[in-house]
Short mmCIF file of C-alpha atoms in Angstrom, two decimals:
data_model
loop_
_atom_site.label_atom_id
_atom_site.label_comp_id
_atom_site.label_asym_id
_atom_site.label_seq_id
_atom_site.Cartn_x
_atom_site.Cartn_y
_atom_site.Cartn_z
CA MET A 1 16.93 -13.31 11.82
CA VAL A 2 14.53 -10.85 10.20
CA ASP A 3 11.26 -12.05 8.68
CA VAL A 4 10.85 -11.32 4.99
CA PRO A 5 8.77 -8.14 4.83
CA GLU A 6 5.76 -7.75 2.58
CA GLN A 7 6.56 -5.69 -0.51
CA VAL A 8 3.01 -4.32 -0.70
CA VAL A 9 0.65 -3.78 2.23
CA THR A 10 -2.83 -2.27 2.45
CA THR A 11 -4.55 0.17 4.75
CA PRO A 12 -8.03 -0.60 6.10
CA ALA A 13 -9.44 2.01 3.69
CA ALA A 14 -7.85 0.24 0.72
CA GLU A 15 -9.19 -3.12 1.90
CA GLU A 16 -12.69 -1.67 2.23
CA LEU A 17 -12.60 -0.15 -1.27
CA MET A 18 -11.20 -3.36 -2.74
CA GLY A 19 -14.14 -5.22 -1.16
CA ARG A 20 -16.69 -2.82 -2.65
CA LEU A 21 -15.08 -2.99 -6.09
CA SER A 22 -14.87 -6.76 -5.93
CA ASP A 23 -18.59 -6.95 -5.09
CA LYS A 24 -19.33 -4.87 -8.21
CA HIS A 25 -16.76 -6.20 -10.66
CA GLY A 26 -15.64 -9.65 -9.47
CA GLU A 27 -12.01 -10.61 -9.03
CA LEU A 28 -9.54 -7.71 -9.15
CA MET A 29 -5.91 -7.10 -10.01
CA PHE A 30 -3.56 -4.12 -9.64
CA HIS A 31 -0.79 -2.85 -11.85
CA GLN A 32 1.36 0.00 -10.60
CA SER A 33 1.32 2.56 -13.39
CA GLY A 34 4.72 3.68 -14.58
CA GLY A 35 3.89 7.31 -15.19
CA CYS A 36 1.91 7.35 -18.42
CA CYS A 37 -1.70 8.52 -18.68
CA ASP A 38 -2.54 8.41 -14.99
CA GLY A 39 0.81 9.36 -13.52
CA SER A 40 2.14 6.74 -11.16
CA SER A 41 -1.16 5.59 -9.72
CA PRO A 42 -1.95 2.03 -8.71
CA MET A 43 -4.45 0.95 -11.35
CA CYS A 44 -7.23 -1.47 -10.38
CA TYR A 45 -8.76 -3.66 -13.08
CA PRO A 46 -11.12 -6.62 -13.30
CA ARG A 47 -8.79 -9.62 -13.22
CA GLY A 48 -7.74 -10.58 -16.71
CA GLU A 49 -8.61 -7.26 -18.37
CA PHE A 50 -5.05 -5.95 -18.15
CA LEU A 51 -2.56 -8.15 -19.95
CA VAL A 52 0.47 -8.77 -17.77
CA GLY A 53 3.68 -9.12 -19.74
CA ASP A 54 6.74 -11.30 -19.27
CA GLY A 55 8.59 -8.28 -17.89
CA ASP A 56 6.04 -7.59 -15.15
CA VAL A 57 6.80 -8.57 -11.56
CA LEU A 58 4.20 -9.97 -9.15
CA LEU A 59 5.01 -8.05 -5.97
CA ALA A 60 2.22 -9.31 -3.76
CA THR A 61 -1.11 -11.00 -3.51
CA LEU A 62 -3.36 -8.82 -1.36
CA GLY A 63 -5.87 -11.33 -0.09
CA GLU A 64 -6.79 -12.85 -3.45
CA THR A 65 -5.77 -9.81 -5.50
CA PRO A 66 -2.45 -9.81 -7.40
CA PHE A 67 -0.38 -6.62 -7.50
CA TYR A 68 2.07 -6.19 -10.41
CA MET A 69 4.69 -3.67 -11.51
CA SER A 70 6.87 -3.54 -14.61
CA GLY A 71 10.30 -5.06 -14.13
CA SER A 72 12.10 -1.86 -15.11
CA GLN A 73 10.11 0.16 -12.58
CA PHE A 74 10.68 -2.51 -9.94
CA GLU A 75 14.44 -1.97 -10.29
CA TYR A 76 13.91 1.57 -8.95
CA TRP A 77 11.40 0.58 -6.24
CA LYS A 78 12.73 -2.78 -5.03
CA HIS A 79 14.12 -1.29 -1.80
CA THR A 80 10.75 0.26 -0.96
CA GLN A 81 7.64 -1.13 0.68
CA LEU A 82 4.51 0.06 -1.10
CA ILE A 83 1.49 0.95 1.03
CA LEU A 84 -1.80 0.87 -0.89
CA ASP A 85 -4.07 3.54 0.55
CA VAL A 86 -7.18 5.52 -0.43
CA VAL A 87 -7.68 9.28 -0.49
CA PRO A 88 -10.54 11.52 -1.63
CA GLY A 89 -10.42 12.36 -5.31
CA ARG A 90 -10.96 10.96 -8.74
CA GLY A 91 -9.50 7.61 -9.70
CA GLY A 92 -7.41 6.95 -12.78
CA MET A 93 -9.26 7.09 -16.07
CA PHE A 94 -9.12 3.33 -16.55
CA SER A 95 -9.04 2.27 -12.90
CA LEU A 96 -12.18 0.76 -11.36
CA GLU A 97 -12.42 3.26 -8.50
CA ASN A 98 -13.03 6.10 -10.98
CA GLY A 99 -16.43 7.55 -10.07
CA GLU A 100 -16.29 6.36 -6.44
CA GLY A 101 -15.21 9.77 -5.08
CA VAL A 102 -11.92 8.27 -3.88
CA ARG A 103 -8.76 6.99 -5.49
CA PHE A 104 -6.04 4.51 -4.69
CA LEU A 105 -2.70 6.04 -3.75
CA ILE A 106 0.72 4.55 -3.06
CA ARG A 107 2.59 5.63 0.02
CA SER A 108 5.97 4.10 0.68
CA ARG A 109 8.79 3.54 3.07
CA VAL A 110 12.36 2.41 2.44
CA PHE A 111 13.16 -1.03 3.82
CA THR A 112 15.73 -1.25 6.60
CA ASP A 113 19.11 -2.83 5.83
CA ALA A 114 18.02 -5.97 7.69
CA GLU A 115 14.79 -6.17 5.65
CA ILE A 116 16.72 -5.72 2.39
CA GLY A 117 19.01 -8.55 3.46
CA ALA A 118 16.02 -10.79 4.18
CA LEU A 119 14.47 -9.93 0.79
CA ARG A 120 17.78 -10.82 -0.93
CA VAL A 121 18.06 -14.13 0.90
CA ALA A 122 14.47 -14.93 -0.09
CA GLY A 123 15.23 -14.11 -3.74
CA ARG A 124 12.69 -11.28 -3.82
CA ILE A 125 15.21 -8.61 -4.90
#
C-alpha cells in the first residue's frame, strides 16, 4: 500500500522565506496564480486578504499556511506534486515577497501510478 503523497511540499528556502514573511505580516496564505498578471507564480498574501472562492481547491496546509488553486487549474495539475521553492528575482506584484530580492517558484513532478491510485482512494483527485 502506498501512502497518500503530499500535493504541495516546500524546500528549506521556501520555509525560511515563509517564516520571515510571517514575522513581518502575520499569518500567510498562498494561491497558485492561473496565468494572469504575474504568470503562473505562487502568490503569497496575508491570510484573509485574498478572497478564496467556492471553486478554489485547498491543496495543502504548509505548516499553518493554506495553499489554494482554482478548481479549473487543478484539473490540469492534479497528477502533479507542486514543490514550493525560492529563487533570486523579483516577486509577483501583489505577492508579499516582492522587494525581498527573491521570489517563490513552483517546481513539479508527476506522481507515480501508485501515488495517483492512493490519491484517488483518498478522494484527493
